[in-house]
Amino acid sequence: MQRVYLDNAATTPMHKEVIDTMTQCMHNIYGNPSSTHVFGREAKAQMELSRKKIAELLNVSSSEIVFTSCGTESNNFIIRSCVDHLGVTRIITSTLEHKCVQETVAEMESNRKVEVIRVKLDPSGSVDYDELERILQVSDKKTLVTLMHANNEIGNLLDVEKVQQLCEENNALFHTDTVQTLGHYPMDLSKLKIDFASCSAHKLHGPKGIGFAFVRKSLQFKPQITGGGQERNLRSGTENVYGVVGLAKAFEMSLNDLDKHRAHIEDLKSYTIQKLQEEIPGVEFNGLSADLDKSLYTVLNVRLPFKDALIGFELELKGIAVSQGSACSSGASKVSTVIQSVLDAETIERITPVRVSYSCYNTREDIDRLVNVIKQISEKHLVAHYTFKCHSDEGGI
């Protein structure tokens, strides 16, 4: 059976060159980076060369890159540190954020008594910038704004330049979750004066279990994990040398090939939209995901005009991996908070959201396979609908 992987927003396949780089490091570099002998110094050198490479690609100082296990840890580290060490007593965020941000912010609200304000969204799911400005202006509390650069479900892009300017004008700190965008968009952090950002290697064809936090060097954090003093005393624990090397290689490859890969993926996304509109009557798209200028080019959130809580399973039986953008609990299907934020309850009851997310390894043949299977599922629902309607009209039900 032909297998099609279209869940790249969840994780991406590793580049062969990344695997080769990591394998070579595993064979030759096995010292503990904290050891002072030659084996340790060799491992430390690989760590710092990788840190320097990443910093150069972002145009920042290498001291501003803190290696972590993933984007979730990076976001936790940044938000908790702002409250614990920088005196933040107010956080502005939104209902569209990743769970690691939403739940951490909620904990700051309940356990640290931090004021939390969730900025309004417009009907497409984008931040209301006018309201954000008003909220920033009405209080002199030390404030952190945490808004993701691109939503991982509906793909809406944040105007980070505008938010950064608003934060600067109102003396607020700005953290943006860039897990879905680093490696997919050029980013010069010497010009874009955000204070904090996060990265996870497995979103850009690197290994799982490694990421980094960008922390502007003028901001003095203290460690959340203690007991060794690694990462400039910001994150104790033996470093994941092979992961760091793989992250640096993946990040470098992603930016070097960015224009070519972006053109390829944008073509696939446009092709998906076209084929779905041709084959599935009534299909729509959630958020701004169908607008290539205003959404993450790697994500398309499809709104199918029928209810099917098991569509992910049905697609998987045909060898196709996508995300439903939903969570199942106790046998009941529940749409995500993101979809609840952009659709009303009546609409949610009659549609099925499906997230399709692409990488440079996908092809038009993958899209043809996806659309054909969705068309088969759609026709099955259409037949069931008319059968039910006929029985109802005849008084059979």
Coordinates of C-alpha atoms in Angstrom, one line a residue:
M1 CA 0.0 0.0 0.0
Q2 CA 1.2 3.5 -0.9
R3 CA 2.1 5.4 2.3
V4 CA 1.7 9.2 2.3
Y5 CA 3.0 11.4 5.2
L6 CA 1.3 14.8 5.5
D7 CA 1.7 15.5 9.2
N8 CA 5.0 17.5 9.0
A9 CA 3.8 20.1 11.5
A10 CA 3.9 17.4 14.1
T11 CA 7.4 16.2 13.1
T12 CA 9.5 15.9 9.9
P13 CA 11.6 13.1 8.5
M14 CA 15.3 13.7 9.1
H15 CA 17.5 14.7 6.2
K16 CA 20.0 12.0 5.3
E17 CA 22.8 14.6 5.7
V18 CA 21.7 15.3 9.3
I19 CA 21.8 11.6 10.1
D20 CA 25.2 11.2 8.5
T21 CA 26.6 14.2 10.5
M22 CA 25.2 12.8 13.8
T23 CA 26.4 9.3 13.1
Q24 CA 30.0 10.6 12.4
C25 CA 29.8 12.5 15.7
M26 CA 28.6 9.5 17.6
H27 CA 31.5 7.4 16.2
N28 CA 34.2 10.0 17.0
I29 CA 33.0 12.3 19.7
Y30 CA 32.1 10.5 22.9
G31 CA 33.5 12.5 25.8
N32 CA 31.5 14.5 28.3
P33 CA 31.6 18.2 27.3
S34 CA 32.2 19.0 31.0
S35 CA 35.3 16.9 31.2
T36 CA 38.6 18.7 31.0
H37 CA 40.6 16.0 29.2
V38 CA 40.9 16.0 25.4
F39 CA 37.8 13.8 24.8
G40 CA 35.7 16.3 26.8
R41 CA 37.2 19.2 25.0
E42 CA 36.5 17.7 21.6
A43 CA 32.8 17.3 22.6
K44 CA 32.7 20.8 24.0
A45 CA 34.2 22.2 20.8
Q46 CA 31.4 20.5 18.7
M47 CA 28.8 22.1 21.0
E48 CA 30.2 25.5 20.7
L49 CA 30.8 25.3 16.9
S50 CA 27.2 24.3 16.5
R51 CA 26.0 27.1 18.8
K52 CA 28.1 29.6 16.8
K53 CA 26.7 28.3 13.5
I54 CA 23.1 28.8 14.7
A55 CA 23.8 32.2 16.1
E56 CA 25.4 33.3 12.8
L57 CA 22.3 32.1 10.9
L58 CA 20.1 34.3 13.2
N59 CA 22.6 37.1 13.4
V60 CA 22.9 37.1 17.2
S61 CA 25.5 36.4 19.8
S62 CA 26.2 32.7 20.5
S63 CA 25.7 33.5 24.2
E64 CA 22.0 34.1 23.4
I65 CA 21.5 30.5 22.3
V66 CA 20.5 28.1 25.1
F67 CA 20.2 24.5 24.1
T68 CA 17.1 22.6 25.5
S69 CA 15.3 19.4 24.8
C70 CA 12.6 20.9 22.6
G71 CA 10.3 23.8 22.0
T72 CA 8.1 22.9 24.9
E73 CA 11.0 23.2 27.3
S74 CA 12.2 26.4 25.7
N75 CA 8.7 28.0 26.1
N76 CA 8.5 26.8 29.7
F77 CA 12.0 28.1 30.5
I78 CA 11.3 31.5 29.0
I79 CA 7.8 32.1 30.6
R80 CA 8.7 30.8 34.0
S81 CA 12.0 32.7 34.0
C82 CA 10.2 35.9 33.1
V83 CA 8.0 35.5 36.2
D84 CA 10.6 34.2 38.6
H85 CA 13.6 36.3 37.6
L86 CA 12.4 39.4 35.6
G87 CA 9.5 40.4 37.8
V88 CA 6.7 39.9 35.3
T89 CA 3.3 40.2 36.9
R90 CA 1.1 40.4 33.8
I91 CA 1.0 38.1 30.8
I92 CA -0.8 38.9 27.5
T93 CA -1.4 35.8 25.3
S94 CA -4.2 34.2 23.2
T95 CA -6.3 31.1 23.0
L96 CA -4.4 30.1 19.9
E97 CA -1.2 29.3 21.6
H98 CA 0.4 25.8 21.9
K99 CA -0.6 23.8 25.0
C100 CA 2.9 24.2 26.5
V101 CA 2.3 28.0 26.5
Q102 CA -1.3 27.9 27.5
E103 CA -0.8 25.5 30.4
T104 CA 2.3 27.3 31.7
V105 CA 0.6 30.6 31.6
A106 CA -2.4 29.1 33.4
E107 CA -0.1 27.8 36.1
M108 CA 1.5 31.3 36.5
E109 CA -2.0 32.7 36.8
S110 CA -3.2 30.2 39.5
N111 CA 0.0 29.5 41.4
R112 CA 2.0 32.8 41.0
K113 CA -1.0 35.1 41.0
V114 CA 0.1 36.6 37.7
E115 CA -2.6 38.6 35.8
V116 CA -3.3 36.9 32.5
I117 CA -5.1 38.7 29.6
R118 CA -6.1 36.8 26.5
V119 CA -6.3 39.2 23.6
K120 CA -9.3 39.0 21.3
L121 CA -9.1 37.4 17.9
D122 CA -10.8 38.5 14.7
P123 CA -13.1 36.1 12.8
S124 CA -10.2 34.6 10.9
G125 CA -8.4 33.8 14.1
S126 CA -5.8 36.6 13.9
V127 CA -4.8 38.8 16.8
D128 CA -6.7 42.0 17.2
Y129 CA -3.7 44.4 17.2
D130 CA -5.7 47.4 18.2
E131 CA -6.9 45.7 21.3
L132 CA -3.4 44.4 22.0
E133 CA -2.2 48.0 21.9
R134 CA -5.0 49.2 24.2
I135 CA -4.2 46.4 26.7
L136 CA -0.5 47.3 26.7
Q137 CA -1.3 50.9 27.4
V138 CA -3.7 50.5 30.4
S139 CA -1.3 49.2 33.0
D140 CA 2.3 49.8 34.2
K141 CA 2.7 46.3 35.4
K142 CA 5.8 44.4 34.2
T143 CA 4.3 42.6 31.2
L144 CA 5.2 39.7 29.0
V145 CA 3.5 39.3 25.6
T146 CA 3.6 35.7 24.4
L147 CA 2.1 35.1 21.0
M148 CA 3.2 32.4 18.5
H149 CA 4.7 33.4 15.2
A150 CA 2.6 31.0 13.3
N151 CA -0.3 28.9 14.5
N152 CA 0.5 25.2 14.3
E153 CA -3.1 24.2 13.3
I154 CA -4.6 27.0 11.1
G155 CA -1.3 28.5 10.1
N156 CA -2.1 32.2 10.8
L157 CA 1.0 34.3 10.8
L158 CA 1.6 36.9 13.5
D159 CA 2.8 40.3 12.4
V160 CA 5.9 40.0 14.7
E161 CA 7.3 43.3 13.6
K162 CA 4.1 45.1 14.6
V163 CA 3.9 43.3 18.0
Q164 CA 7.6 43.9 18.7
Q165 CA 7.1 47.6 18.0
L166 CA 4.0 47.8 20.3
C167 CA 5.9 46.0 23.1
E168 CA 8.9 48.3 22.7
E169 CA 6.7 51.4 22.8
N170 CA 5.0 50.1 26.0
N171 CA 8.1 48.7 27.8
A172 CA 6.8 45.1 27.6
L173 CA 8.8 41.9 27.0
F174 CA 8.0 39.9 23.9
H175 CA 8.2 36.1 23.5
T176 CA 7.2 34.4 20.3
D177 CA 6.9 30.6 19.9
T178 CA 8.8 30.2 16.6
V179 CA 8.8 26.4 16.6
Q180 CA 6.8 26.2 13.3
T181 CA 8.8 29.1 11.6
L182 CA 12.4 28.9 12.4
G183 CA 14.1 27.1 9.5
H184 CA 11.1 28.0 7.3
Y185 CA 11.5 31.7 7.2
P186 CA 14.6 33.9 7.2
M187 CA 14.9 35.7 10.6
D188 CA 17.5 38.3 11.5
L189 CA 17.1 38.8 15.2
S190 CA 19.6 41.7 15.2
K191 CA 16.9 43.7 13.4
L192 CA 13.8 42.0 14.8
K193 CA 14.1 43.0 18.4
I194 CA 12.1 40.2 20.0
D195 CA 13.3 39.2 23.4
F196 CA 12.7 35.5 23.3
A197 CA 12.1 32.7 20.8
S198 CA 12.0 28.9 20.7
C199 CA 13.1 26.2 18.3
S200 CA 12.6 22.4 18.0
A201 CA 14.9 20.5 15.7
H202 CA 12.4 17.9 14.6
K203 CA 10.2 20.5 13.0
L204 CA 12.9 21.2 10.4
H205 CA 14.2 17.8 9.5
G206 CA 16.5 17.4 12.5
P207 CA 16.5 15.0 15.4
K208 CA 13.9 14.8 18.2
G209 CA 14.8 15.7 21.8
I210 CA 16.8 18.8 21.0
G211 CA 16.0 22.5 20.6
F212 CA 17.0 25.9 21.8
A213 CA 15.8 29.0 23.4
F214 CA 16.9 32.4 22.2
V215 CA 17.3 34.8 25.1
R216 CA 18.3 38.4 24.5
K217 CA 21.6 38.8 26.3
S218 CA 20.6 42.0 28.1
L219 CA 18.1 39.9 30.0
Q220 CA 19.5 38.1 33.0
F221 CA 17.9 34.7 33.6
K222 CA 18.7 32.2 36.3
P223 CA 18.6 28.4 35.9
Q224 CA 15.3 26.5 36.1
I225 CA 17.2 23.2 36.2
T226 CA 20.2 23.3 38.7
G227 CA 23.0 20.9 39.5
G228 CA 25.9 21.2 37.1
G229 CA 26.1 24.7 35.6
Q230 CA 26.0 23.6 32.0
E231 CA 24.7 26.0 29.3
R232 CA 26.3 29.0 31.0
N233 CA 24.6 28.0 34.2
L234 CA 21.2 28.3 32.6
R235 CA 20.4 24.6 32.2
S236 CA 22.2 22.0 34.1
G237 CA 22.5 18.4 32.8
T238 CA 24.9 16.6 30.5
E239 CA 24.5 18.0 27.1
N240 CA 23.0 16.2 24.1
V241 CA 26.1 16.6 21.9
Y242 CA 24.8 14.5 19.0
G243 CA 21.5 16.3 19.1
V244 CA 23.1 19.7 19.1
V245 CA 25.2 18.8 16.1
G246 CA 22.2 17.4 14.2
L247 CA 20.2 20.6 15.1
A248 CA 22.9 22.9 13.7
K249 CA 23.2 20.8 10.5
A250 CA 19.4 20.7 10.0
F251 CA 19.0 24.5 10.7
E252 CA 21.8 25.3 8.2
M253 CA 20.4 23.1 5.5
S254 CA 16.9 24.5 6.0
L255 CA 18.0 28.1 5.5
N256 CA 20.4 27.3 2.7
D257 CA 17.6 25.5 0.7
L258 CA 14.8 27.7 1.9
D259 CA 13.8 29.4 -1.3
K260 CA 13.8 26.1 -3.3
H261 CA 11.8 24.2 -0.6
R262 CA 9.4 27.0 -0.1
A263 CA 8.5 27.3 -3.8
H264 CA 8.0 23.5 -3.9
I265 CA 5.8 23.4 -0.8
E266 CA 3.8 26.5 -1.8
D267 CA 3.1 24.8 -5.1
L268 CA 1.8 21.7 -3.3
K269 CA -0.4 23.8 -1.0
S270 CA -1.9 25.6 -3.9
Y271 CA -2.4 22.3 -5.8
T272 CA -4.2 20.8 -2.7
I273 CA -6.6 23.8 -2.5
Q274 CA -7.4 23.5 -6.2
K275 CA -7.9 19.8 -6.2
L276 CA -10.1 19.8 -3.0
Q277 CA -12.3 22.6 -4.4
E278 CA -12.7 20.7 -7.7
E279 CA -13.5 17.3 -6.0
I280 CA -15.2 18.1 -2.7
P281 CA -18.3 20.4 -3.0
G282 CA -18.6 22.7 0.0
V283 CA -15.0 22.3 1.2
E284 CA -13.6 25.4 3.0
F285 CA -10.5 26.2 4.9
N286 CA -10.0 27.2 8.5
G287 CA -8.4 30.4 9.6
L288 CA -6.2 32.0 7.0
S289 CA -4.6 28.7 6.0
A290 CA -5.7 29.0 2.3
D291 CA -4.1 32.5 2.0
L292 CA -0.4 31.9 1.1
D293 CA 0.5 35.5 2.0
K294 CA -0.9 35.4 5.5
S295 CA -0.4 31.8 6.6
L296 CA 2.3 29.3 7.2
Y297 CA 3.1 27.8 3.8
T298 CA 3.6 24.4 5.3
V299 CA 0.1 24.1 6.8
L300 CA -3.4 23.9 5.3
N301 CA -6.4 23.3 7.6
V302 CA -9.3 21.8 5.6
R303 CA -12.9 22.2 6.7
L304 CA -14.7 19.2 5.2
P305 CA -18.5 19.7 4.8
F306 CA -19.5 16.6 6.8
K307 CA -19.1 15.2 10.3
D308 CA -16.6 12.3 10.7
A309 CA -14.8 11.9 14.0
L310 CA -12.9 8.9 12.6
I311 CA -11.6 10.4 9.4
G312 CA -8.0 10.3 10.7
F313 CA -8.4 6.5 11.2
E314 CA -10.1 6.1 7.8
L315 CA -7.2 7.9 6.1
E316 CA -4.7 5.9 8.0
L317 CA -6.3 2.7 6.8
K318 CA -5.5 3.9 3.3
G319 CA -1.9 4.7 4.3
I320 CA -2.3 8.5 4.7
A321 CA -1.1 10.3 7.8
V322 CA -2.6 13.7 8.6
S323 CA -3.8 15.4 11.8
Q324 CA -7.5 15.9 12.7
G325 CA -6.6 18.8 15.0
S326 CA -8.7 17.1 17.7
A327 CA -8.2 15.2 20.9
C328 CA -10.1 12.1 21.8
S329 CA -11.0 11.4 25.4
S330 CA -13.1 8.6 26.8
G331 CA -14.3 7.7 23.3
A332 CA -15.6 11.1 22.5
S333 CA -14.1 13.4 19.9
K334 CA -13.5 17.0 20.8
V335 CA -12.2 19.6 18.5
S336 CA -9.2 21.6 19.6
T337 CA -9.3 24.9 21.4
V338 CA -7.9 26.5 18.2
I339 CA -10.8 25.4 16.1
Q340 CA -13.2 26.4 18.9
S341 CA -11.7 29.8 18.8
V342 CA -12.3 30.4 15.1
L343 CA -15.6 28.5 14.5
D344 CA -19.0 28.8 16.2
A345 CA -20.6 25.8 17.9
E346 CA -23.2 25.3 15.1
T347 CA -20.5 25.1 12.4
I348 CA -18.3 22.7 14.5
E349 CA -21.3 20.3 14.7
R350 CA -21.5 19.8 11.0
I351 CA -17.9 19.9 9.8
T352 CA -14.6 17.9 10.1
P353 CA -11.3 19.8 10.4
V354 CA -8.2 18.1 8.9
R355 CA -4.7 19.5 9.0
V356 CA -2.5 18.8 6.1
S357 CA 1.1 19.8 6.6
Y358 CA 3.9 19.5 4.0
S359 CA 7.6 19.1 3.7
C360 CA 10.1 19.2 0.8
Y361 CA 9.7 15.4 0.5
N362 CA 6.0 15.5 -0.5
T363 CA 4.9 15.3 -4.1
R364 CA 1.8 16.1 -6.2
E365 CA 1.2 12.3 -6.3
D366 CA 0.8 12.4 -2.5
I367 CA -1.8 15.1 -2.9
D368 CA -3.7 13.2 -5.6
R369 CA -3.8 10.2 -3.3
L370 CA -5.1 12.3 -0.3
V371 CA -7.8 14.0 -2.4
N372 CA -9.0 10.8 -4.0
V373 CA -9.4 9.1 -0.6
I374 CA -11.2 12.1 0.9
K375 CA -13.5 12.2 -2.1
Q376 CA -14.4 8.5 -1.5
I377 CA -15.1 9.3 2.2
S378 CA -17.1 12.4 1.2
E379 CA -19.2 10.4 -1.3
K380 CA -19.9 7.8 1.4
H381 CA -21.3 10.5 3.7
L382 CA -23.3 12.0 0.8
V383 CA -25.0 8.6 0.1
A384 CA -25.7 8.2 3.8
H385 CA -27.2 11.7 4.1
Y386 CA -29.6 11.1 1.2
T387 CA -30.5 7.7 2.4
F388 CA -31.4 9.1 5.8
K389 CA -33.3 12.0 4.2
C390 CA -35.4 9.7 2.0
H391 CA -36.3 7.5 4.9
S392 CA -37.2 10.5 6.9
D393 CA -39.4 11.9 4.1
E394 CA -41.2 8.6 3.7
G395 CA -41.8 8.3 7.4
G396 CA -39.4 5.4 7.8
I397 CA -37.6 7.0 10.7

